[in-house]
Tab-separated table of C-alpha atoms in Angstrom:
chain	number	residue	atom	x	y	z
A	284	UNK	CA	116.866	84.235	107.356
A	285	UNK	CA	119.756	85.739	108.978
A	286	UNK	CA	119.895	88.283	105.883
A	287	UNK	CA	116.028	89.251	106.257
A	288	UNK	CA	116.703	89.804	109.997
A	289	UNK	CA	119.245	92.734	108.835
A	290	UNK	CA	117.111	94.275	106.218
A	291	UNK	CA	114.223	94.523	109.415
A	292	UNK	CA	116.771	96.124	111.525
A	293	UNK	CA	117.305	98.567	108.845
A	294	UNK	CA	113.545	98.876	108.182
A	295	UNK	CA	112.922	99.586	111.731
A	296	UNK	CA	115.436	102.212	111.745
A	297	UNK	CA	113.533	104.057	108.717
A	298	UNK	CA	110.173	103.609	110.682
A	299	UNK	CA	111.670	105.078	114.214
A	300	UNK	CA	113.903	107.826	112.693
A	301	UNK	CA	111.452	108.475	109.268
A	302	UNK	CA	111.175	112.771	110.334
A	303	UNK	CA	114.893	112.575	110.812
A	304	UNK	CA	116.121	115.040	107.663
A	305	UNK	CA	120.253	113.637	108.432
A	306	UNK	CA	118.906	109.838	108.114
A	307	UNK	CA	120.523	108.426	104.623
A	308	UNK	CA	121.384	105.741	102.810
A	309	UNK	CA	124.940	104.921	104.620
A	310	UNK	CA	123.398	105.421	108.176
A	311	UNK	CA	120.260	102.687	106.938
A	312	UNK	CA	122.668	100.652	105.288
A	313	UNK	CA	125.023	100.247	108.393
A	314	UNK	CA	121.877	99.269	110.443
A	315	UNK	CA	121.709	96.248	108.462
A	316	UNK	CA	125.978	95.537	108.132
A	317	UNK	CA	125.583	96.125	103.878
A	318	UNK	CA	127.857	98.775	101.868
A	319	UNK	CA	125.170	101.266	100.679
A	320	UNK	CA	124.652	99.484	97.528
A	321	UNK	CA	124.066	96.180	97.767
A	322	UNK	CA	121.994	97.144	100.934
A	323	UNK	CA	119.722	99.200	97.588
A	324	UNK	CA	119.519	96.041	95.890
A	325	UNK	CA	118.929	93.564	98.971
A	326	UNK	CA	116.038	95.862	100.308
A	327	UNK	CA	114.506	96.489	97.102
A	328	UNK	CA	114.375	92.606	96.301
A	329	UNK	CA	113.056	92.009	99.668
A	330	UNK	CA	110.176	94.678	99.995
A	331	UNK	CA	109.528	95.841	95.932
A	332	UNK	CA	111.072	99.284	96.487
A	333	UNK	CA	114.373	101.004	97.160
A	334	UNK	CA	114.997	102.361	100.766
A	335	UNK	CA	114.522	106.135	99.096
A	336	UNK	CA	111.188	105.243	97.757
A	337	UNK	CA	110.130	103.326	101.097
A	338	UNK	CA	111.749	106.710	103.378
A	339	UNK	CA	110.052	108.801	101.010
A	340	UNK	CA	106.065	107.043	100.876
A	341	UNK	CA	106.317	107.050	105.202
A	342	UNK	CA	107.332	110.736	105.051
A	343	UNK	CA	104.519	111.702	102.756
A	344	UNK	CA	101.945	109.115	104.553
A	345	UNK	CA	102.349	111.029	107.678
A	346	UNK	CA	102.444	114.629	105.494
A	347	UNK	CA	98.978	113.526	104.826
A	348	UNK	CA	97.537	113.195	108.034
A	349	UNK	CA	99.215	116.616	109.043
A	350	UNK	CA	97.756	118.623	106.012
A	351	UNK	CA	94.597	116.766	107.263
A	352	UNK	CA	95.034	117.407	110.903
A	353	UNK	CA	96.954	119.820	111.809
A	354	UNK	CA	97.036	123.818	111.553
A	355	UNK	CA	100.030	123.962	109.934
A	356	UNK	CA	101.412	125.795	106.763
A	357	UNK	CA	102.636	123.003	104.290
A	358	UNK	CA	106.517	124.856	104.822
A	359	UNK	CA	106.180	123.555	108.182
A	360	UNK	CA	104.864	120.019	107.262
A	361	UNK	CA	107.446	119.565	104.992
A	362	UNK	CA	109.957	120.121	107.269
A	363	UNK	CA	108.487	118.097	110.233
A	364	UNK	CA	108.416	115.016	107.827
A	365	UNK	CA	111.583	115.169	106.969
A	366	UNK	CA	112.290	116.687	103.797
A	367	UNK	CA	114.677	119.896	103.901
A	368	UNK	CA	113.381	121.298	100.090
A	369	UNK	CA	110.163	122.774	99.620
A	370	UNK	CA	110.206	121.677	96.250
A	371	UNK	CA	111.369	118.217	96.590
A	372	UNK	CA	108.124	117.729	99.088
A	373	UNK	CA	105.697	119.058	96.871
A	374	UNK	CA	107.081	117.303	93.415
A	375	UNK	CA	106.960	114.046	95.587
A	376	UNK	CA	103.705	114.720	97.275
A	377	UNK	CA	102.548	115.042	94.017
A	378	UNK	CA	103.738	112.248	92.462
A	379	UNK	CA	102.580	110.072	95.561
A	380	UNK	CA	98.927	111.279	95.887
A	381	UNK	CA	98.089	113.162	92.288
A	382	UNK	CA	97.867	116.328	94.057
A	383	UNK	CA	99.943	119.546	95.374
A	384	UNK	CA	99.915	119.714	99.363
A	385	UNK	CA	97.758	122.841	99.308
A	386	UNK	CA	94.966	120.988	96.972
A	387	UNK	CA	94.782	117.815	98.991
A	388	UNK	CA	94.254	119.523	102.151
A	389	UNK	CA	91.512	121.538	100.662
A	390	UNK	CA	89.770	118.159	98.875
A	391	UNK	CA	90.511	116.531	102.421
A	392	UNK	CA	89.354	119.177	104.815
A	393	UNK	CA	85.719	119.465	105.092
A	394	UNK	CA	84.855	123.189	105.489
A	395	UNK	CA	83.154	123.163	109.120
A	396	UNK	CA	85.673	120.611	110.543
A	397	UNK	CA	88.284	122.522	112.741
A	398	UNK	CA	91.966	121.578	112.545
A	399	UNK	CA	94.193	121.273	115.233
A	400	UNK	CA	95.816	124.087	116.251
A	401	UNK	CA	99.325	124.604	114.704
A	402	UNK	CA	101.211	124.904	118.697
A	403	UNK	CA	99.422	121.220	119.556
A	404	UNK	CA	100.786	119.540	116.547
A	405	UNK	CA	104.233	121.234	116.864
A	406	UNK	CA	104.298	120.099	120.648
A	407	UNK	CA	102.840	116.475	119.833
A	408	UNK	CA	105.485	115.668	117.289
A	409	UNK	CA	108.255	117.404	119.326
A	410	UNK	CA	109.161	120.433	118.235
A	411	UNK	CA	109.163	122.391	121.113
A	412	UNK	CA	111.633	121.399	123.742
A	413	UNK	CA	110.461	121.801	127.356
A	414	UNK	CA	112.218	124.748	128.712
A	415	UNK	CA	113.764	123.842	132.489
A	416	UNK	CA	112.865	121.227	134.927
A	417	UNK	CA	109.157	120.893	136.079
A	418	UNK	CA	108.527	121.956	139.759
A	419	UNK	CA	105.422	118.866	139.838
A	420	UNK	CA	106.471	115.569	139.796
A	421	UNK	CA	106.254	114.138	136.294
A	422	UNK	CA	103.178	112.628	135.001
A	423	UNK	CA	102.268	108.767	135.276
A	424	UNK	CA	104.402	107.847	131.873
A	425	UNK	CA	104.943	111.221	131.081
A	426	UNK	CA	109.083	112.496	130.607
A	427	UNK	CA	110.941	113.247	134.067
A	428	UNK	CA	111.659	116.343	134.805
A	429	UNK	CA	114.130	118.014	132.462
A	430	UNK	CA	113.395	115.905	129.544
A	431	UNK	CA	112.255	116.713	126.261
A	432	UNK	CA	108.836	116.377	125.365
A	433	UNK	CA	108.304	114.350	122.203
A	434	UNK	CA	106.230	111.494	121.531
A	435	UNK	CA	109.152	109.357	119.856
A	436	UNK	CA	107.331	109.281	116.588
A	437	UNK	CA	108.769	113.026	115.344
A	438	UNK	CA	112.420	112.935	114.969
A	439	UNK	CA	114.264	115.132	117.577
């Protein structure tokens, strides 16, 4: 039990910090108190898949609803999920879904539906800081003055 307990904290760490391009192995690993690999081998005989492949599917997951979504060239995308390679995002999109970025979004993407606009998605998943301290007082919930916007699911 004690050992599954780990392997969550190091799950949970992957599905807070998923966007997060510097999140690797070591950093998931320590989450859990493993060397880097047996924490491969505990994770992928606990959940069916390494913590690369698991990182990887939750990055592309939420690629998906962005190229469905969202305004937003699939450069951009790819960077806001996480991946720092062009290339490496499109041969895995591919190999998750069947299809490039550019042809799911136009099989997705009915023709009359508007998407969000590019600025709203970059603000909703935080990446635009807010610049100085509000003059208001903050809204109910809403980050105190002189915090950074972000919802918490983008990384920072």
């Amino acid at each position: 039990m004690t050992r599954l307990r780990a392997l969550r904290r190091a799950k949970d760490a992957m599905d807070r910090d998923w966007a997060d391009p510097a999140l690797d192995l070591g950093r998931v690993a320590a989450h859990a108190g493993y060397s880097r690999f047996h924490f491969v081998r505990a994770f992928k005989a606990a959940y069916g898949e390494t913590p690369g492949q698991y990182l990887s599917r939750r990055r592309i997951e939420r690629a998906e609803e962005l190229l469905r979504t969202a305004d937003l060239g699939v450069s951009e995308i790819c960077l806001l999920v996480g991946f720092s390679s062009l290339g490496t995002f499109s041969a895995r999109f591919k190999q998750h879904t069947g299809v490039s970025p550019s042809a799911y979004r136009t099989r997705h993407v009915r023709s009359a539906a508007a998407l969000i606009p590019g600025c709203y998605a970059m603000l909703w998943t935080g990446g635009f800081p807010v610049r100085g301290a509000r003059a208001a007082a903050p809204e109910p919930g809403g980050p105190e003055p002189g915090e950074e916007r972000n919802s918490g699911e983008a990384g920072r």
